[in-house]
Amino acid sequence: MRELRKAPRRSGQRESGSQRELKLLRQVFRTFPVPVVVLDASGVVRRISAETSRMLGSPAGYLIGRSFPLFVDVSRRAAFRSHLTAVQQGGQTATFQTRLAHQGRAHTVQLAVTRLTMPGEPQEMVAVMILPLEAQVAGPPHGPADRSDATLVMAAARRQELLARMTRLLLDEESLRQPVTITRAARLLASESADWVIADVIRDGVPARACVLGPSDKPVTQLVRLAEQMNPLTAPAIAHVLTGGSGVVHEMLEDEGLLGTVPGGPPLLRVMGAASVLIVPIGGEDDVLGSLTLVRLRDREPFSLADLGVMEEIGVHLGLAVRARRSFQTRSRAADALRTSVVPRSLPDIPGFEAAAIYNAGSSPVGAEFYDVFPTHDGWGFALGGAAGKGEEAASVSAMVRNGLRVLSVWESDPGEVMRKLNQALTAQHNGMFVMAVTGFIRARKIRLASAGHHPAALLQPDGGVRFTAGGGVPLGIAAEAEMFTEELTLSSGQTLVFYSDGLVASQNELGESYGETRLADVLARCVTRSPAEIVKTVEEDRHAFSGGRVWDEIVILALRVV
């Protein structure tokens, strides 16, 4: 060691014998049979012998430049720093026992620490001689001891596979429909890439903890509960990522306070037994929606810059998925609001009648078919119909017609006049939309019907006979002076009127055959003694069996039975 203090060769001078000897001594240092490490004043590894590399299970290129205290077991790290400071200040050699832990290996060692002046170094260095006393291996080494081309390729392949699996998970329809996007992503990361996963999200501008997942093979339930209750902003590293929008990786943990402290206790990372931490934002730099924190324990390979790159990409994908889900929810709520505006949640009781209806949205996320039962100025009214087309515009037109029927029925006693005024209002808008509809006003047992291009209703007799009303007329919105077809029925006890949308009779089987009104009449003939609720259910079940469960257009069935 004393020879290492010799001065280096000056530029332009020939190499002297002492300099050649220095080269030889450096070579001897690298092949020294006892593990030896040279540290700078801050404790960072500057030189390392081949035996040290073998003992720790990592190549010299991986170990040089890292803080040596991080290789010391957490429980003895403070004592090591104290000995190191004493050697640097006092100049005396210190000998003491401690434990080194790295890549799943734990070594009980005797350390000899001495101050050293290195050639070409402006500051004094520290030499650490390591005498192994006992070694324990927690399992097959996961560390980068062998970073051959094949190993690197396999590691890259695993990262790409994780990214692909995450993408498939985030594109799953359930992730859009249910609030499980972040939790499902965290579970995948916990099973594939980390021992602990903490997900935080920003809700209404405030960071909140979304989920905490710990090692499944260890009793950490209580610690999980404590971590769930912690404020993300009390973790300096998480707060930095949330505000800065860029990820960080601590390959070898030096600051145990990065994730804050357990309430009234030690740092969270110490309790976890953490050795490496990686934190990435959810979303991009300009729109951070939260953060993902991954923690690995001491028996696993630490996170690397390559891991950081993949996790940052996952964070971006997760941010896109979260935004897509929020957009989906917004559109879904809008669709629900539109659907509520055309389909009532329940039907009111009509004196002297029983009523029931069934609605099947089909493949359309926003319905354009409507039905309704409502009071008029001197009785009750009902309506059924739908705008031609699909989507929000058709649904809004249907909602307008449905609400217009309700409003006009307060003043008008004739459903035909109501339909004519609605037609004039619709054609005046020049939106190119037209609506097929039927409405009826009930007074005692008399029903006056007005049809605007709608299918005729089926009238089920107590003896099982079925006949159809006239129906017909011109759809609303085509021409301002179009005539509505009107008809008046007087019903007796036990008779049932069944109204239906085009989606019912136009349903097709695998041969391309339509359900049709003939099959509808046959089904209704078998429902003589059944209630309206049973009738609409029976018809829909028969249509479902006929079409093999396939539904393209919305289906509405409304039944009114005289008590």
PDB file of N, CA and C in Angstrom, residues 121 197 200 291 293 396 434 462 468 553 562:
ATOM      1  N   GLU A 121      -4.323  12.044  -6.977  1.00  0.00           N
ATOM      2  CA  GLU A 121      -5.570  12.417  -6.308  1.00  0.00           C
ATOM      3  C   GLU A 121      -5.315  13.605  -5.397  1.00  0.00           C
ATOM      4  N   VAL A 197     -45.278  -1.817  -4.621  1.00  0.00           N
ATOM      5  CA  VAL A 197     -45.760  -0.856  -5.606  1.00  0.00           C
ATOM      6  C   VAL A 197     -46.740   0.091  -4.914  1.00  0.00           C
ATOM      7  N   ASP A 200     -50.100   6.654  -6.603  1.00  0.00           N
ATOM      8  CA  ASP A 200     -50.745   7.872  -6.126  1.00  0.00           C
ATOM      9  C   ASP A 200     -51.387   8.585  -7.309  1.00  0.00           C
ATOM     10  N   SER A 291     -48.434   9.206  -9.746  1.00  0.00           N
ATOM     11  CA  SER A 291     -47.089   8.624  -9.782  1.00  0.00           C
ATOM     12  C   SER A 291     -47.145   7.151  -9.418  1.00  0.00           C
ATOM     13  N   THR A 293     -44.614   4.279  -7.691  1.00  0.00           N
ATOM     14  CA  THR A 293     -43.387   4.065  -6.926  1.00  0.00           C
ATOM     15  C   THR A 293     -43.136   2.571  -6.808  1.00  0.00           C
ATOM     16  N   SER A 396     -80.925  13.381 -29.132  1.00  0.00           N
ATOM     17  CA  SER A 396     -81.420  14.698 -28.711  1.00  0.00           C
ATOM     18  C   SER A 396     -82.725  15.061 -29.426  1.00  0.00           C
ATOM     19  N   PHE A 434     -85.702  13.057 -39.177  1.00  0.00           N
ATOM     20  CA  PHE A 434     -87.127  12.778 -39.106  1.00  0.00           C
ATOM     21  C   PHE A 434     -87.374  11.673 -38.083  1.00  0.00           C
ATOM     22  N   PRO A 462    -109.090 -11.382 -25.789  1.00  0.00           N
ATOM     23  CA  PRO A 462    -109.152 -12.406 -24.739  1.00  0.00           C
ATOM     24  C   PRO A 462    -109.254 -13.832 -25.282  1.00  0.00           C
ATOM     25  N   PHE A 468    -104.106  -6.045 -36.048  1.00  0.00           N
ATOM     26  CA  PHE A 468    -103.235  -4.881 -35.993  1.00  0.00           C
ATOM     27  C   PHE A 468    -104.019  -3.608 -36.323  1.00  0.00           C
ATOM     28  N   ASP A 553     -80.321  -2.990 -33.749  1.00  0.00           N
ATOM     29  CA  ASP A 553     -81.068  -1.763 -33.496  1.00  0.00           C
ATOM     30  C   ASP A 553     -81.755  -1.848 -32.135  1.00  0.00           C
ATOM     31  N   VAL A 562    -106.264  -3.609 -20.518  1.00  0.00           N
ATOM     32  CA  VAL A 562    -107.436  -3.112 -19.792  1.00  0.00           C
ATOM     33  C   VAL A 562    -107.751  -4.072 -18.653  1.00  0.00           C
TER      34      VAL A 562
END
